[in-house]
Amino acid sequence: MQYLTLIHIDPALLAELPQDEYDRLMRGCFEKADALREAGHLHGSQQLLEPDTARTLRVRDGLARITDGPFAETREFLAGFNLIDAGSMDEAMEIARQFPWARFGSIEVRPVRDMQAVRERVGSA
């Protein structure tokens, strides 16, 4: 089954991290990601730019509204993600634990819905 790990960062905690330590952690993440990819567990990963570069679209009563920034005001922001394969939620959590970012925010692990099954169910196969 596929899982998405959503990496949320508290910028205040990250700002306390010396640059050389951040670089060391990132190198370790790239090495871990490469190993997971080679083992067939990692399908994709990306870092996201800061929330102030985002725009949010909402459509209510047929009216589109675009606002700058993310939907919710929160101290932590979505900083990146990994799309992984794991045999269970426990295995997906173990993969998430191998990355250091929960120390600077949180890592949400969420199962990915089988869109092909949804396509077939709604008659759009």
PDB file of C-alpha atoms in Angstrom:
ATOM      1  CA  MET A   1       0.000   0.000   0.000  1.00  0.00           C
ATOM      2  CA  GLN A   2       1.141   3.542  -0.630  1.00  0.00           C
ATOM      3  CA  TYR A   3       1.454   6.138   2.120  1.00  0.00           C
ATOM      4  CA  LEU A   4       2.201   9.841   1.951  1.00  0.00           C
ATOM      5  CA  THR A   5       4.436  11.270   4.641  1.00  0.00           C
ATOM      6  CA  LEU A   6       3.658  14.961   5.070  1.00  0.00           C
ATOM      7  CA  ILE A   7       6.553  16.767   6.700  1.00  0.00           C
ATOM      8  CA  HIS A   8       5.507  19.790   8.763  1.00  0.00           C
ATOM      9  CA  ILE A   9       8.233  22.093  10.068  1.00  0.00           C
ATOM     10  CA  ASP A  10       8.254  24.651  12.873  1.00  0.00           C
ATOM     11  CA  PRO A  11      10.475  27.381  11.402  1.00  0.00           C
ATOM     12  CA  ALA A  12      11.486  28.627  14.872  1.00  0.00           C
ATOM     13  CA  LEU A  13      12.912  25.195  15.769  1.00  0.00           C
ATOM     14  CA  LEU A  14      14.605  24.887  12.396  1.00  0.00           C
ATOM     15  CA  ALA A  15      16.136  28.376  12.716  1.00  0.00           C
ATOM     16  CA  GLU A  16      17.917  27.262  15.906  1.00  0.00           C
ATOM     17  CA  LEU A  17      19.733  24.560  13.947  1.00  0.00           C
ATOM     18  CA  PRO A  18      23.272  25.531  12.845  1.00  0.00           C
ATOM     19  CA  GLN A  19      23.705  25.449   9.049  1.00  0.00           C
ATOM     20  CA  ASP A  20      26.327  22.667   9.155  1.00  0.00           C
ATOM     21  CA  GLU A  21      23.990  20.491  11.249  1.00  0.00           C
ATOM     22  CA  TYR A  22      21.104  21.162   8.851  1.00  0.00           C
ATOM     23  CA  ASP A  23      23.364  20.225   5.921  1.00  0.00           C
ATOM     24  CA  ARG A  24      24.414  17.016   7.707  1.00  0.00           C
ATOM     25  CA  LEU A  25      20.775  16.081   8.331  1.00  0.00           C
ATOM     26  CA  MET A  26      19.847  16.793   4.703  1.00  0.00           C
ATOM     27  CA  ARG A  27      22.719  14.643   3.411  1.00  0.00           C
ATOM     28  CA  GLY A  28      21.506  11.831   5.644  1.00  0.00           C
ATOM     29  CA  CYS A  29      17.965  12.274   4.316  1.00  0.00           C
ATOM     30  CA  PHE A  30      19.147  12.105   0.713  1.00  0.00           C
ATOM     31  CA  GLU A  31      21.157   8.971   1.474  1.00  0.00           C
ATOM     32  CA  LYS A  32      18.170   7.361   3.246  1.00  0.00           C
ATOM     33  CA  ALA A  33      15.848   8.369   0.384  1.00  0.00           C
ATOM     34  CA  ASP A  34      18.233   6.867  -2.177  1.00  0.00           C
ATOM     35  CA  ALA A  35      18.339   3.588  -0.215  1.00  0.00           C
ATOM     36  CA  LEU A  36      14.534   3.512   0.100  1.00  0.00           C
ATOM     37  CA  ARG A  37      14.176   4.202  -3.635  1.00  0.00           C
ATOM     38  CA  GLU A  38      16.606   1.377  -4.479  1.00  0.00           C
ATOM     39  CA  ALA A  39      14.635  -0.964  -2.177  1.00  0.00           C
ATOM     40  CA  GLY A  40      11.389  -0.043  -3.971  1.00  0.00           C
ATOM     41  CA  HIS A  41       9.839   1.805  -1.005  1.00  0.00           C
ATOM     42  CA  LEU A  42      10.140   5.424  -2.173  1.00  0.00           C
ATOM     43  CA  HIS A  43       8.240   6.636  -5.258  1.00  0.00           C
ATOM     44  CA  GLY A  44       8.773  10.361  -4.943  1.00  0.00           C
ATOM     45  CA  SER A  45       9.762  13.145  -2.608  1.00  0.00           C
ATOM     46  CA  GLN A  46       9.953  16.910  -2.769  1.00  0.00           C
ATOM     47  CA  GLN A  47      10.627  19.894  -0.577  1.00  0.00           C
ATOM     48  CA  LEU A  48       8.149  22.742  -0.765  1.00  0.00           C
ATOM     49  CA  LEU A  49       8.959  26.438  -0.677  1.00  0.00           C
ATOM     50  CA  GLU A  50       7.803  28.505   2.285  1.00  0.00           C
ATOM     51  CA  PRO A  51       4.068  29.120   2.807  1.00  0.00           C
ATOM     52  CA  ASP A  52       4.326  32.791   1.866  1.00  0.00           C
ATOM     53  CA  THR A  53       4.986  31.652  -1.727  1.00  0.00           C
ATOM     54  CA  ALA A  54       1.651  29.772  -1.871  1.00  0.00           C
ATOM     55  CA  ARG A  55      -1.806  30.755  -2.994  1.00  0.00           C
ATOM     56  CA  THR A  56      -5.024  29.103  -1.875  1.00  0.00           C
ATOM     57  CA  LEU A  57      -8.102  28.739  -4.099  1.00  0.00           C
ATOM     58  CA  ARG A  58     -11.608  28.452  -2.673  1.00  0.00           C
ATOM     59  CA  VAL A  59     -14.832  28.342  -4.665  1.00  0.00           C
ATOM     60  CA  ARG A  60     -17.998  29.155  -2.739  1.00  0.00           C
ATOM     61  CA  ASP A  61     -21.378  29.706  -4.369  1.00  0.00           C
ATOM     62  CA  GLY A  62     -19.684  29.697  -7.773  1.00  0.00           C
ATOM     63  CA  LEU A  63     -17.289  32.494  -6.811  1.00  0.00           C
ATOM     64  CA  ALA A  64     -13.558  31.746  -6.949  1.00  0.00           C
ATOM     65  CA  ARG A  65     -11.461  33.410  -4.278  1.00  0.00           C
ATOM     66  CA  ILE A  66      -7.674  33.314  -4.258  1.00  0.00           C
ATOM     67  CA  THR A  67      -5.733  34.276  -1.159  1.00  0.00           C
ATOM     68  CA  ASP A  68      -2.019  34.471  -0.572  1.00  0.00           C
ATOM     69  CA  GLY A  69      -0.487  31.857   1.684  1.00  0.00           C
ATOM     70  CA  PRO A  70      -1.787  28.609   3.135  1.00  0.00           C
ATOM     71  CA  PHE A  71      -5.333  27.869   4.240  1.00  0.00           C
ATOM     72  CA  ALA A  72      -4.669  27.728   7.989  1.00  0.00           C
ATOM     73  CA  GLU A  73      -2.677  29.989  10.247  1.00  0.00           C
ATOM     74  CA  THR A  74      -0.342  27.721  12.172  1.00  0.00           C
ATOM     75  CA  ARG A  75       3.182  27.785  13.496  1.00  0.00           C
ATOM     76  CA  GLU A  76       4.150  24.640  11.579  1.00  0.00           C
ATOM     77  CA  PHE A  77       3.959  24.570   7.798  1.00  0.00           C
ATOM     78  CA  LEU A  78       4.013  21.805   5.199  1.00  0.00           C
ATOM     79  CA  ALA A  79       7.637  21.635   4.077  1.00  0.00           C
ATOM     80  CA  GLY A  80       7.712  18.492   1.951  1.00  0.00           C
ATOM     81  CA  PHE A  81       6.508  14.973   1.380  1.00  0.00           C
ATOM     82  CA  ASN A  82       7.532  11.419   0.540  1.00  0.00           C
ATOM     83  CA  LEU A  83       5.356   8.925  -1.329  1.00  0.00           C
ATOM     84  CA  ILE A  84       6.267   5.488  -0.007  1.00  0.00           C
ATOM     85  CA  ASP A  85       5.227   1.847  -0.278  1.00  0.00           C
ATOM     86  CA  ALA A  86       4.832  -0.075   2.959  1.00  0.00           C
ATOM     87  CA  GLY A  87       3.112  -3.272   3.999  1.00  0.00           C
ATOM     88  CA  SER A  88       1.283  -1.630   6.889  1.00  0.00           C
ATOM     89  CA  MET A  89       0.818   1.631   8.761  1.00  0.00           C
ATOM     90  CA  ASP A  90       3.359   0.398  11.326  1.00  0.00           C
ATOM     91  CA  GLU A  91       5.946  -0.134   8.576  1.00  0.00           C
ATOM     92  CA  ALA A  92       5.152   3.302   7.106  1.00  0.00           C
ATOM     93  CA  MET A  93       5.630   4.867  10.551  1.00  0.00           C
ATOM     94  CA  GLU A  94       8.975   3.088  10.890  1.00  0.00           C
ATOM     95  CA  ILE A  95      10.083   4.556   7.554  1.00  0.00           C
ATOM     96  CA  ALA A  96       8.951   8.014   8.715  1.00  0.00           C
ATOM     97  CA  ARG A  97      10.949   7.606  11.950  1.00  0.00           C
ATOM     98  CA  GLN A  98      14.121   7.215   9.892  1.00  0.00           C
ATOM     99  CA  PHE A  99      13.965  10.903   8.943  1.00  0.00           C
ATOM    100  CA  PRO A 100      14.890  13.593  11.508  1.00  0.00           C
ATOM    101  CA  TRP A 101      12.201  16.150  10.738  1.00  0.00           C
ATOM    102  CA  ALA A 102       9.758  15.149  13.494  1.00  0.00           C
ATOM    103  CA  ARG A 103      12.286  16.795  15.858  1.00  0.00           C
ATOM    104  CA  PHE A 104      11.551  20.126  14.145  1.00  0.00           C
ATOM    105  CA  GLY A 105       7.800  19.746  13.630  1.00  0.00           C
ATOM    106  CA  SER A 106       5.829  16.628  12.788  1.00  0.00           C
ATOM    107  CA  ILE A 107       5.470  13.944  10.151  1.00  0.00           C
ATOM    108  CA  GLU A 108       1.922  12.953   9.261  1.00  0.00           C
ATOM    109  CA  VAL A 109       1.616   9.520   7.652  1.00  0.00           C
ATOM    110  CA  ARG A 110      -1.545   8.995   5.646  1.00  0.00           C
ATOM    111  CA  PRO A 111      -2.651   6.047   3.485  1.00  0.00           C
ATOM    112  CA  VAL A 112      -3.147   6.880  -0.182  1.00  0.00           C
ATOM    113  CA  ARG A 113      -6.538   5.966  -1.639  1.00  0.00           C
ATOM    114  CA  ASP A 114      -6.496   3.574  -4.590  1.00  0.00           C
ATOM    115  CA  MET A 115      -7.697   5.968  -7.297  1.00  0.00           C
ATOM    116  CA  GLN A 116      -8.072   3.175  -9.852  1.00  0.00           C
ATOM    117  CA  ALA A 117     -10.588   1.483  -7.547  1.00  0.00           C
ATOM    118  CA  VAL A 118     -12.449   4.801  -7.213  1.00  0.00           C
ATOM    119  CA  ARG A 119     -12.417   5.269 -11.009  1.00  0.00           C
ATOM    120  CA  GLU A 120     -13.919   1.826 -11.458  1.00  0.00           C
ATOM    121  CA  ARG A 121     -16.533   2.389  -8.734  1.00  0.00           C
ATOM    122  CA  VAL A 122     -17.759   5.652 -10.279  1.00  0.00           C
ATOM    123  CA  GLY A 123     -17.674   4.306 -13.834  1.00  0.00           C
ATOM    124  CA  SER A 124     -14.729   6.335 -15.082  1.00  0.00           C
ATOM    125  CA  ALA A 125     -12.328   3.496 -15.825  1.00  0.00           C
TER     126      ALA A 125
END
